[in-house]
Short mmCIF file of C-alpha atoms in Angstrom, two decimals:
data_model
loop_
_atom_site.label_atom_id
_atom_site.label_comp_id
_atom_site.label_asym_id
_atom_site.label_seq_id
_atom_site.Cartn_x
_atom_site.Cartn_y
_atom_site.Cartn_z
CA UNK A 1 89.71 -99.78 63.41
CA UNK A 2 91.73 -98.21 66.34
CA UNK A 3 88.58 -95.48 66.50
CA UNK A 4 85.85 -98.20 66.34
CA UNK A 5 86.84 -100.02 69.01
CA UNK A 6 87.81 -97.18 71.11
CA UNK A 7 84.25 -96.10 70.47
CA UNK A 8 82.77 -99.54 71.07
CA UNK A 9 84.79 -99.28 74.48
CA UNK A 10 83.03 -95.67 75.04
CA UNK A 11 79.59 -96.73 74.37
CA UNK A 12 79.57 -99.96 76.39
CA UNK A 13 81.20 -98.26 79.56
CA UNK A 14 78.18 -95.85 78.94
CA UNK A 15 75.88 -98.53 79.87
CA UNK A 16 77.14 -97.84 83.37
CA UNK A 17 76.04 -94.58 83.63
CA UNK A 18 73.00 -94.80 84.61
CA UNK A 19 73.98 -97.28 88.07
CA UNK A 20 76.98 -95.11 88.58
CA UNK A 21 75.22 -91.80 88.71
CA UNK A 22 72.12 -93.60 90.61
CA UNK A 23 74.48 -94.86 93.03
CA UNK A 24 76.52 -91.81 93.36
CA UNK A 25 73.66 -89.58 93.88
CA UNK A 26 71.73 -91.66 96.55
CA UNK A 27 75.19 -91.95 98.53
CA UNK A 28 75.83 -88.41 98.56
CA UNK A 29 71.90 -87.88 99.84
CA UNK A 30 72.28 -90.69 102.21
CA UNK A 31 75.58 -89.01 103.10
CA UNK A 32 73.81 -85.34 103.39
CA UNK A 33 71.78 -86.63 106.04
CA UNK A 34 74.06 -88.74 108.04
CA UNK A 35 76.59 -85.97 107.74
CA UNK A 36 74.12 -83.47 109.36
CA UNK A 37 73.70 -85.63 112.26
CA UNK A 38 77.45 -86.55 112.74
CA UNK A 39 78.60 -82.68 112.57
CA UNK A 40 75.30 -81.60 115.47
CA UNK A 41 76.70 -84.46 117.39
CA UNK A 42 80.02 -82.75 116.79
CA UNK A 43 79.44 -80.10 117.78
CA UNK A 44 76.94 -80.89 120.79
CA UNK A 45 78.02 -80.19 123.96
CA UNK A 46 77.16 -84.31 125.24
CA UNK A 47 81.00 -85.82 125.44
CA UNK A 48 79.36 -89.36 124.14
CA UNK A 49 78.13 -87.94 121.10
CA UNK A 50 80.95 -86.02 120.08
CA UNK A 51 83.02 -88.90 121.18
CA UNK A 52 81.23 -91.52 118.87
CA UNK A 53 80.84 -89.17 116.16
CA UNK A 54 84.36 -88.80 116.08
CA UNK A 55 85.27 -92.60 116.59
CA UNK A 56 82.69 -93.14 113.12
CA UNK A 57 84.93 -90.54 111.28
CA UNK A 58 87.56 -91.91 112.16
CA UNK A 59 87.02 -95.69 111.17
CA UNK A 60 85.12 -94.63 107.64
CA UNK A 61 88.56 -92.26 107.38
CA UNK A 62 90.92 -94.53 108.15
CA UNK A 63 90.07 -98.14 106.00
CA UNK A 64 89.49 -98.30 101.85
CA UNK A 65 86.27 -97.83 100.72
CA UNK A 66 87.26 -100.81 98.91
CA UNK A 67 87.70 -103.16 101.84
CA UNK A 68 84.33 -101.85 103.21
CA UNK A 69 82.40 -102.44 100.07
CA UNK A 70 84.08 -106.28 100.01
CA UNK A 71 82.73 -106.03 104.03
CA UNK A 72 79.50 -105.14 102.94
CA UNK A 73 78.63 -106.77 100.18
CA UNK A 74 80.43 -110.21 100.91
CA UNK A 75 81.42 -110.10 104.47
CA UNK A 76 77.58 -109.67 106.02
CA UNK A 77 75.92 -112.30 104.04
CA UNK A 78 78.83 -114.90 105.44
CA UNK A 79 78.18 -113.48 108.94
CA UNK A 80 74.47 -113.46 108.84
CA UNK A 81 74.61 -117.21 107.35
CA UNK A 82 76.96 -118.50 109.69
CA UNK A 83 74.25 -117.90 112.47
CA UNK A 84 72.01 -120.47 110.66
CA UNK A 85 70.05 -118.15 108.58
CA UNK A 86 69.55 -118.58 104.86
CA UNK A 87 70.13 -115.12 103.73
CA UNK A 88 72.34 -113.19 100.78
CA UNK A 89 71.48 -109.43 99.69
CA UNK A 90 68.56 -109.39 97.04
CA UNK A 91 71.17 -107.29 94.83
CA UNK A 92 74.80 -106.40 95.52
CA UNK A 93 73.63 -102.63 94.59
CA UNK A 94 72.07 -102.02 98.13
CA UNK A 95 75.23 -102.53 99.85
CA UNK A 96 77.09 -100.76 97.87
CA UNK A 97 74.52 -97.74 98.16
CA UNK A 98 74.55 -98.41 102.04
CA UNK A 99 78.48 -98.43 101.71
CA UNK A 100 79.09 -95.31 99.74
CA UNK A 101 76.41 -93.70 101.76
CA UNK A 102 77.87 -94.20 105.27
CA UNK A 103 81.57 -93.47 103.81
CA UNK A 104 80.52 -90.11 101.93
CA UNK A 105 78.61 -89.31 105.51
CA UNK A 106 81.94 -89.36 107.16
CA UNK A 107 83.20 -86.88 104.56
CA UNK A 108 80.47 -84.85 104.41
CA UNK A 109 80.06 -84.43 108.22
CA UNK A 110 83.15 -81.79 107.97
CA UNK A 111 81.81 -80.34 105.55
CA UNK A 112 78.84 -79.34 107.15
CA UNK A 113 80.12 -78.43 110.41
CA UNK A 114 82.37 -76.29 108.16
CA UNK A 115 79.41 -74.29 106.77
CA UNK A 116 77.51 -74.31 110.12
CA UNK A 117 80.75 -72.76 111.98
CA UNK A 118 81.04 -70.59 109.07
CA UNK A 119 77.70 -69.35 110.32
CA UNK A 120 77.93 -65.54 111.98
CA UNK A 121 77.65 -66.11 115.87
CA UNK A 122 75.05 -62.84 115.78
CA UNK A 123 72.58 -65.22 114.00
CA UNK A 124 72.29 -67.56 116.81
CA UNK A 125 72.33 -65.07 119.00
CA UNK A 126 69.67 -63.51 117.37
CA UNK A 127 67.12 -66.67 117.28
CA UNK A 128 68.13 -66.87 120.63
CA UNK A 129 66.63 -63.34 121.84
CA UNK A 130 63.45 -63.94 119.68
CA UNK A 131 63.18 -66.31 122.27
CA UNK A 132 64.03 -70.02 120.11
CA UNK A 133 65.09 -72.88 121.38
CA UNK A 134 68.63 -74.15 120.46
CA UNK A 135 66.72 -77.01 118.26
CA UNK A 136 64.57 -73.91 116.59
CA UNK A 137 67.59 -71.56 115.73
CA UNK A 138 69.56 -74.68 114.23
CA UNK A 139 66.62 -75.27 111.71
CA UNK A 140 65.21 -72.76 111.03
CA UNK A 141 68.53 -69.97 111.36
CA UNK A 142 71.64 -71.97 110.96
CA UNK A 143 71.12 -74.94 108.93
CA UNK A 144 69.54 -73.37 106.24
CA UNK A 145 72.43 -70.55 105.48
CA UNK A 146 75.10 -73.13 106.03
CA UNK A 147 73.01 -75.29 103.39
CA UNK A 148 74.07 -72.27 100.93
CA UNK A 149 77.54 -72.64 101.94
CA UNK A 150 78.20 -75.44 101.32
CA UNK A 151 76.48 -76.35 98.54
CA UNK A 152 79.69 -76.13 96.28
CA UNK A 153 81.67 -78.42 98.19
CA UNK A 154 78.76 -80.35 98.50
CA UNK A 155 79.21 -80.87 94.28
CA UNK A 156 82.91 -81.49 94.39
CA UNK A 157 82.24 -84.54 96.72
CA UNK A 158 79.67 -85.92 94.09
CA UNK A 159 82.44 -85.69 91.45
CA UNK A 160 84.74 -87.63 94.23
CA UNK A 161 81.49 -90.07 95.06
CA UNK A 162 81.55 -90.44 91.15
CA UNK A 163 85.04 -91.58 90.78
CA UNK A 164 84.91 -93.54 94.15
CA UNK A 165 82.01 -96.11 92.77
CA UNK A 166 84.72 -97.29 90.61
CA UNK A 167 85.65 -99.94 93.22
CA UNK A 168 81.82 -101.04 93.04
CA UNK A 169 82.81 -102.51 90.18
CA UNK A 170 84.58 -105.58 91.62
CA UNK A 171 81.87 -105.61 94.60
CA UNK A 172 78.96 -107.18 92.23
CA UNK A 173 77.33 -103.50 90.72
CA UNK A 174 77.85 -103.26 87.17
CA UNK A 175 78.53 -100.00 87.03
CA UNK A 176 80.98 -97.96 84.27
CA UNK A 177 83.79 -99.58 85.38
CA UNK A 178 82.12 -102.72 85.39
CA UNK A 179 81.37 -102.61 81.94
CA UNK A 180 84.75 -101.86 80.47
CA UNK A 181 85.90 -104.97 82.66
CA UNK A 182 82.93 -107.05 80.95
CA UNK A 183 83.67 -105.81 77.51
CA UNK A 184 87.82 -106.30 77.83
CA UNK A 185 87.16 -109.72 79.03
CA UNK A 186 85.11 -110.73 75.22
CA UNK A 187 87.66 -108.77 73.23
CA UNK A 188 91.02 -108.62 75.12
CA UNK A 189 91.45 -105.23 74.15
CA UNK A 190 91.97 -103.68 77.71
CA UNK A 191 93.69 -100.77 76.35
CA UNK A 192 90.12 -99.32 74.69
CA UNK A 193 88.11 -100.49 76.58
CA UNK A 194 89.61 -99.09 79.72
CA UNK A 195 90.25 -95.60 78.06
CA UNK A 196 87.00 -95.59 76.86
CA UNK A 197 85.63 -95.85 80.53
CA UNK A 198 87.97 -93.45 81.35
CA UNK A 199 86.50 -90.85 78.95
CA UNK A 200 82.61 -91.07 80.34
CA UNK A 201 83.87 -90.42 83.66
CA UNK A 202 86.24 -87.50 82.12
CA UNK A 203 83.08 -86.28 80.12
CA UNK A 204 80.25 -86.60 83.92
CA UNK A 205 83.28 -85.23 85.82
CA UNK A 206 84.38 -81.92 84.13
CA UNK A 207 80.64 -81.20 82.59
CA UNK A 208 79.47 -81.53 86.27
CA UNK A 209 82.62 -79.36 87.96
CA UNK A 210 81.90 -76.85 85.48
CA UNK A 211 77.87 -76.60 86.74
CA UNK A 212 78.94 -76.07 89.82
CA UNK A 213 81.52 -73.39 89.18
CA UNK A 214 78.75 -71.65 87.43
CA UNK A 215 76.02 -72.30 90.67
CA UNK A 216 79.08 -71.24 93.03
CA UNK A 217 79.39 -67.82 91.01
CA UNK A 218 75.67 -67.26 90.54
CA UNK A 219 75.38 -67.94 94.71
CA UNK A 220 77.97 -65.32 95.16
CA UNK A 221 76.21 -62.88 93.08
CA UNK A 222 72.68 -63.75 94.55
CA UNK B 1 60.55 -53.30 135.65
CA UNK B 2 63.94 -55.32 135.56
CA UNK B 3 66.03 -55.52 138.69
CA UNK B 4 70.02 -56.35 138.34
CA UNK B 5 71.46 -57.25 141.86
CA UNK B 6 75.16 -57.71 142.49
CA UNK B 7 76.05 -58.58 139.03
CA UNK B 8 79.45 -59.25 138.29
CA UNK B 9 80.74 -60.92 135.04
CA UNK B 10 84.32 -62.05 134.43
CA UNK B 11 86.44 -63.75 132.03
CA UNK B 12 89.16 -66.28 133.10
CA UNK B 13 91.41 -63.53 135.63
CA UNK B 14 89.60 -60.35 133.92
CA UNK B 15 86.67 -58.95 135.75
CA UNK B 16 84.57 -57.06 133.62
CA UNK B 17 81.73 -56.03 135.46
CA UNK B 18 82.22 -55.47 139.02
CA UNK B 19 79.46 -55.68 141.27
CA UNK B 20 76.23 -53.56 139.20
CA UNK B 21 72.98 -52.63 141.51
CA UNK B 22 70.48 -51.24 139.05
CA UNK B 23 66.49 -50.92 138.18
CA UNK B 24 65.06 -50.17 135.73
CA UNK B 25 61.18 -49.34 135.87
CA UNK B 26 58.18 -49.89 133.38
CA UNK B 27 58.23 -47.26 130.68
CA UNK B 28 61.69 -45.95 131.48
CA UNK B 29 64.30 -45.11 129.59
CA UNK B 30 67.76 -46.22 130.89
CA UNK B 31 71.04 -44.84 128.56
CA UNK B 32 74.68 -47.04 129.60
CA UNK B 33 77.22 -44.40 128.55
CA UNK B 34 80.81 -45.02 129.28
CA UNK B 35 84.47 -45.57 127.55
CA UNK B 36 85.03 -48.95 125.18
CA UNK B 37 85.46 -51.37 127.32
CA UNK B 38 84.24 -50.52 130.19
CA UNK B 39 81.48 -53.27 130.43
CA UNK B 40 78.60 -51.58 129.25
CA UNK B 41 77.59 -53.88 126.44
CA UNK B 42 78.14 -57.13 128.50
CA UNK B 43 75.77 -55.27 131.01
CA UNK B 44 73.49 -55.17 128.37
CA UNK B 45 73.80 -58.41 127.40
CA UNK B 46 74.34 -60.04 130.97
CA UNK B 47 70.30 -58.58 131.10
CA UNK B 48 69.45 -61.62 128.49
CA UNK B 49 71.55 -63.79 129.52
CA UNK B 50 73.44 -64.13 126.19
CA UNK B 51 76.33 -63.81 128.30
CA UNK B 52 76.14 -65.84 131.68
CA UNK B 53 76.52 -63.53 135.08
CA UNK B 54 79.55 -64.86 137.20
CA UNK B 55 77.56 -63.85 140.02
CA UNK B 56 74.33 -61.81 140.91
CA UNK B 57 70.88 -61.60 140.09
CA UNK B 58 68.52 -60.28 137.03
CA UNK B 59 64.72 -60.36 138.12
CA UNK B 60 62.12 -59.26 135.39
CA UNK B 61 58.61 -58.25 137.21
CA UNK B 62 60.48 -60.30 140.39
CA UNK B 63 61.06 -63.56 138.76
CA UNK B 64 64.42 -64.90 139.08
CA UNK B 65 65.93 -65.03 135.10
CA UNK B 66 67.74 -68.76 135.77
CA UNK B 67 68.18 -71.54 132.77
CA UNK B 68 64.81 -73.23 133.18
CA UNK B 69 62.89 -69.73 132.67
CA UNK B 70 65.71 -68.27 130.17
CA UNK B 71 63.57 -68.74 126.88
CA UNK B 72 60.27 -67.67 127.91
CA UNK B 73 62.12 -64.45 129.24
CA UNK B 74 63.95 -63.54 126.11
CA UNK B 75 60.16 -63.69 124.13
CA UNK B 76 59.71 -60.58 126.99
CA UNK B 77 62.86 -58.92 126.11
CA UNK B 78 63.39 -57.50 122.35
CA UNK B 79 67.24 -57.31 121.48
CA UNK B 80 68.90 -55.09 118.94
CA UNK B 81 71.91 -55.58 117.66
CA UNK B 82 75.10 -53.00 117.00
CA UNK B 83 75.67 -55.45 113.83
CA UNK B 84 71.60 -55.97 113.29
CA UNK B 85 71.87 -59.61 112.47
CA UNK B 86 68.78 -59.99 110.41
CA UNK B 87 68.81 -63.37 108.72
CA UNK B 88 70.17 -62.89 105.64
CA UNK B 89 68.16 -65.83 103.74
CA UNK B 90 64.67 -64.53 104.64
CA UNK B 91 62.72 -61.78 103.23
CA UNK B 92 61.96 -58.19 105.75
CA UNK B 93 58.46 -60.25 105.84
CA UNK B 94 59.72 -62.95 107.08
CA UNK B 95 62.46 -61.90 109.35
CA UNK B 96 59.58 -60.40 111.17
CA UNK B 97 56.85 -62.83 111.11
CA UNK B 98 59.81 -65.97 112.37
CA UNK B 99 59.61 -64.95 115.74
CA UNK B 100 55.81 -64.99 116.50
CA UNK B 101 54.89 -68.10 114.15
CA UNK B 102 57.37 -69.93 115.28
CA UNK B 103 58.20 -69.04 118.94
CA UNK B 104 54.28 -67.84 120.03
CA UNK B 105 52.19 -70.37 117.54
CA UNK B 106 50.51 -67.34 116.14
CA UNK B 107 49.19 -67.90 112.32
CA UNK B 108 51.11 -67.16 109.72
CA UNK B 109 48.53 -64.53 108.54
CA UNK B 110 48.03 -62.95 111.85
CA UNK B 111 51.60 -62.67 112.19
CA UNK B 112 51.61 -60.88 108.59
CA UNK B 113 49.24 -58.43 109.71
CA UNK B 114 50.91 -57.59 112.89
CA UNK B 115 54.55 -57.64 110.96
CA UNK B 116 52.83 -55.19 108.16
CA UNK B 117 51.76 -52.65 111.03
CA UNK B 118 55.19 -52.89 112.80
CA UNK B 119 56.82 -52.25 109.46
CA UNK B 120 54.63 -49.20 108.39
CA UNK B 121 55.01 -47.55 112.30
CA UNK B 122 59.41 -47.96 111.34
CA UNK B 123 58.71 -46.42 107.48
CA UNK B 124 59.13 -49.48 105.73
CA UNK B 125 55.77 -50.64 104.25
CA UNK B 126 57.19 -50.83 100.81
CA UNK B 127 60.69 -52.99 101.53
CA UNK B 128 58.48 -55.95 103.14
CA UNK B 129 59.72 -58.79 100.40
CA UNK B 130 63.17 -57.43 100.09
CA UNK B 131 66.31 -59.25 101.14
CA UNK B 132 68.12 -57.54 103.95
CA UNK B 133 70.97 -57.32 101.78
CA UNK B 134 69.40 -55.06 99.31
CA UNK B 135 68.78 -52.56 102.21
CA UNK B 136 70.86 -49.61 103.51
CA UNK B 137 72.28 -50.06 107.32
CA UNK B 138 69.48 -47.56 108.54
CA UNK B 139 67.07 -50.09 107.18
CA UNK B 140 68.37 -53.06 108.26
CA UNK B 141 68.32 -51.94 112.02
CA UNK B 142 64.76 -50.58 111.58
CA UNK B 143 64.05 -54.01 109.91
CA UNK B 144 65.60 -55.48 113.43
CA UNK B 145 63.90 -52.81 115.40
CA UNK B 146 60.55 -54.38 113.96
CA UNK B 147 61.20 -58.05 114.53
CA UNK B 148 62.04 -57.64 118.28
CA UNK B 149 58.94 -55.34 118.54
CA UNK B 150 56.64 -57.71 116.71
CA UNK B 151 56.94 -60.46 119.63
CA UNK B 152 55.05 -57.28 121.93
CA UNK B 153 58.07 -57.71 124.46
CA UNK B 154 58.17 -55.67 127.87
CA UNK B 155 61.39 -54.35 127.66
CA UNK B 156 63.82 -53.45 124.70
CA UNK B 157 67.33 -53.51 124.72
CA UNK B 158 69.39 -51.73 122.30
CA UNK B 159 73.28 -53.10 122.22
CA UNK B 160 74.91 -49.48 120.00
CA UNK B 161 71.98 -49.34 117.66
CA UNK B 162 73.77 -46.91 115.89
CA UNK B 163 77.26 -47.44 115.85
CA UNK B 164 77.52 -49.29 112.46
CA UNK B 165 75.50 -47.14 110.70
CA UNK B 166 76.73 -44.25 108.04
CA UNK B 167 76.59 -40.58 109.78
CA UNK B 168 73.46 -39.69 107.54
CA UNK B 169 71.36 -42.67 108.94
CA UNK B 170 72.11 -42.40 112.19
CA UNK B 171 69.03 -40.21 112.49
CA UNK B 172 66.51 -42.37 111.11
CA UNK B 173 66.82 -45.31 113.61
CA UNK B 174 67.38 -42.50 116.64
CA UNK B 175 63.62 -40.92 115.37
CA UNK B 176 62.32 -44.42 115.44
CA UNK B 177 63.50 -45.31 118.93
CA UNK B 178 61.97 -41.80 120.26
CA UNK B 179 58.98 -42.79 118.62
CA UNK B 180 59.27 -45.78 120.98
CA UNK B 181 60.00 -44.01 124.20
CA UNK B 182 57.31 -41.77 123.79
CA UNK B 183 54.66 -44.53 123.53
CA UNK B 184 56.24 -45.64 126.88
CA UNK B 185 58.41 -48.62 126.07
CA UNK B 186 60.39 -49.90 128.30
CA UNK B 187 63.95 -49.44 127.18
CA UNK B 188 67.80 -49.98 127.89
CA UNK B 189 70.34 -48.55 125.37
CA UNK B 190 73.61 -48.78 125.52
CA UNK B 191 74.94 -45.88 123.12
CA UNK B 192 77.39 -43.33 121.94
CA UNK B 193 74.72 -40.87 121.08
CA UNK B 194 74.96 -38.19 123.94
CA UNK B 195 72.32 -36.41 121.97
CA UNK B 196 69.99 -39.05 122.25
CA UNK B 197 70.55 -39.77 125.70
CA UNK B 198 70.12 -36.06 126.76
CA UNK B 199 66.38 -35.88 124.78
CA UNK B 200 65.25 -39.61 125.54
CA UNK B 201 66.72 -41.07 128.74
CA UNK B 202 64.82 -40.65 132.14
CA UNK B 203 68.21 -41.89 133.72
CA UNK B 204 72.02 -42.10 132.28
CA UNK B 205 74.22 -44.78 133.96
CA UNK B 206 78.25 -43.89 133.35
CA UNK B 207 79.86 -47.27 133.58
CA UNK B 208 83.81 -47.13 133.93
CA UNK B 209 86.22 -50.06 134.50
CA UNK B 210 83.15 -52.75 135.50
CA UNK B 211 81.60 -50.24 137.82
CA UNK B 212 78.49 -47.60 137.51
CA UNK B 213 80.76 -44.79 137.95
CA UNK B 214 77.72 -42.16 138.16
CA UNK B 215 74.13 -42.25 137.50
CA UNK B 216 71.35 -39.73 137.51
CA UNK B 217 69.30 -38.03 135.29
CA UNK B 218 70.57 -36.58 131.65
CA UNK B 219 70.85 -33.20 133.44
CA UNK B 220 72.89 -34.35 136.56
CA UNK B 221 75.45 -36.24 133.89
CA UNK B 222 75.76 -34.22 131.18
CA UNK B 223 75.44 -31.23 132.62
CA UNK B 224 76.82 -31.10 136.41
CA UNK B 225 78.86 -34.38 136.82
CA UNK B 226 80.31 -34.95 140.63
CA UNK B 227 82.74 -37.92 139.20
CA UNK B 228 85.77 -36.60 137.38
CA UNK B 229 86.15 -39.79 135.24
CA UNK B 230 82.36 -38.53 134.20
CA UNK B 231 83.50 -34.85 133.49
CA UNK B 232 86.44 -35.83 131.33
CA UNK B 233 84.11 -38.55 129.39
CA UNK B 234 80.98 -36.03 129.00
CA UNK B 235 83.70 -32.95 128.18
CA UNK B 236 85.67 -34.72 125.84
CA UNK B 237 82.03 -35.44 123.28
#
């Protein structure tokens, strides 16, 4: 009996899988990108850059990824309706991609400028005397070995992004999390159903650390 | 023909280069000997502007190397590094074909082609898809040799070519640079390699404590120094 439900719990938290793995992946590309930008404008020699670079890091950083998903998804609509304008999101998961997106950008901006500092100086200096521009030597030089560098902790902050879209869950995105709510709510059996969300995270969590383990040691080896 | 007037290089209180007059003609040969420390690598690479002169001149063929001409110079000036610096996540092939596609809008196969006969003149026809990792020091600087030679620059300068390298392939990137000086390259090399200096170099410059100490030809240095700093450097080899 115990079993059964605890496997009923399992199963219907793996109905999430799909929208948490969707979501998690899209924020961490969205948050690739971004984080490129923010750790150039880093480390650019333009004050204002580096200056609002660091003020984005810094708000993203410094408030719960909860309190910006309620922002996002519930917070906009009211503002953009109480200018007269008819309008709600067509589904509560763009927010929440645009959300985890913009907050995993703040996260990974370090770790890029990480792997592009990590970068030997000779190999700018190198580009440089073949006559590239700055904007040259960053593409086609530097970026792509500090790609390789960080392409571990580039992984671990999937797993995190993959944990994170938890608090999705009470932002309108029925993701794992979601589900296990859903399902405890018919039965009243919060104890399985929660545990069994917990184990499909445990099982995408581990399974995925261990790939990247395996790429990290296979890089180093390359 | 390069032309360095007055240039003096310092960092925060410590001047490291003191005032250099120097120049250096077409198809010469010009070897910086001197103690570490001295300044003759940031001489070298004062020439490029990798580090900024505190003060003086560089002209190349009489035009003024300043910020706004700085990367269409550097296509005229091949570097080589003590510590080669070939990108590690490109192929020999590559390594050597990144400058001119991408800096002189040449086609990717003409840039092959020219790569190919740049690799075969530095003995290294068969290593073009390796990584530079896979390669021995010796190669690596001949692979570095090749991609500053394949953007057909005026001058070459060579920052201790040979300092990283194992004893026993020392000589293979010293036969390649003759091989360079006799086809009348243009070259500055800063170096340890008296040897070298005394076969290759139409003039030696001694630099000591940020100032040419003595200069004249291989002879005149090596063999019959005036300076005494120069006698107890040369004597001391």
């Amino acid at each position: 009996m115990f079993f059964s439900k605890l496997w009923e719990g399992f199963a219907t938290a793996f109905r999430g899988v799909p929208t948490t793995m969707g979501v998690s992946a899209v924020a961490v590309l969205i948050g690739l990108v971004l984080g490129l930008i923010l750790a150039l404008m880093r480390l650019s020699k333009l004050k204002v850059l580096r200056g609002l670079a660091t003020l984005y890091i810094d708000i993203v950083r410094g408030t719960p990824l909860l309190v910006q998903a309620l922002i996002a998804a519930y917070g906009i609509p009211v503002l953009i309706q109480s200018m007269g304008i008819d309008w709600r999101w067509p589904h509560l998961v763009i927010p929440a991609l645009m959300c985890c997106g913009l907050n995993s950008a703040a996260y990974m901006a370090e770790i890029v400028r990480g792997g592009l500092t990590a970068v030997d100086k000779g190999q700018m200096e190198a580009a440089q005397c073949l006559g590239m521009t700055h904007r040259q030597a960053m593409r086609l030089i530097i970026i792509p070995q500090a790609m390789r560098l960080i392409l571990p902790p580039l992984g671990n902050e999937f797993v995190t992004m993959i944990k994170e879209t938890a608090v999705l869950s009470v932002a309108g995105v029925t993701e794992i999390t979601r589900e296990g709510t859903l399902l405890s709510a018919r039965t009243f059996d919060f104890f399985t159903a929660y545990v069994g969300v917990a184990l499909v995270y445990l099982l995408f969590t581990i399974s995925i650390s261990k790939l990247i383990l395996y790429m990290e040691r296979r890089l180093k080896t390359d | 023909m390069l032309e360095i007037k007055n240039l003096k290089k310092s960092y925060g209180d410590l001047e490291v280069l003191k005032g250099i007059d120097q120049v250096i003609d077409d198809k010469e040969v010009l070897c910086i000997i001197g103690p570490s420390g001295g300044g003759k690598s940031t001489l070298l690479r004062c020439l490029n502007h990798l580090e900024e002169p505190t003060e003086g001149e560089i002209y190349i063929d009489g035009e003024l190397i300043c910020e706004s001409n700085l990367i269409k110079v550097r296509e005229r000036m091949g570097m080589v590094f003590q510590s080669f610096n070939l990108f590690p996540h490109m192929s020999v092939l590559e390594n050597v074909t990144v400058g001119p596609i991408h800096v002189k809008g040449k086609s990717k196969e003409a840039a092959e082609a020219h790569a190919k006969e740049i690799l075969g003149l530095v003995g290294l026809s068969d290593k073009i898809d390796a990584k530079p990792r896979s390669l021995s020091g010796g190669q690596q600087q001949r692979v570095a040799i090749a991609r500053a030679l394949a953007m057909d620059p005026e001058v070459m300068l060579f920052d201790e070519p040979t300092s990283a390298l194992d004893p026993e392939m020392v000589g293979e990137v010293l036969d390649v640079m003759k091989k360079l000086a006799s086809e009348g390259m243009t070259m500055v090399v800063v170096t340890h390699e008296m040897g070298f200096a005394k076969e290759v170099a139409d003039k030696v410059i001694f630099i000591d404590q940020g100032v040419i100490a003595e200069e004249g030809t291989p002879e005149q240095i090596f063999d019959h120094p005036q300076n005494e700093r120069t006698r107890n450097f040369v004597s001391a080899i």
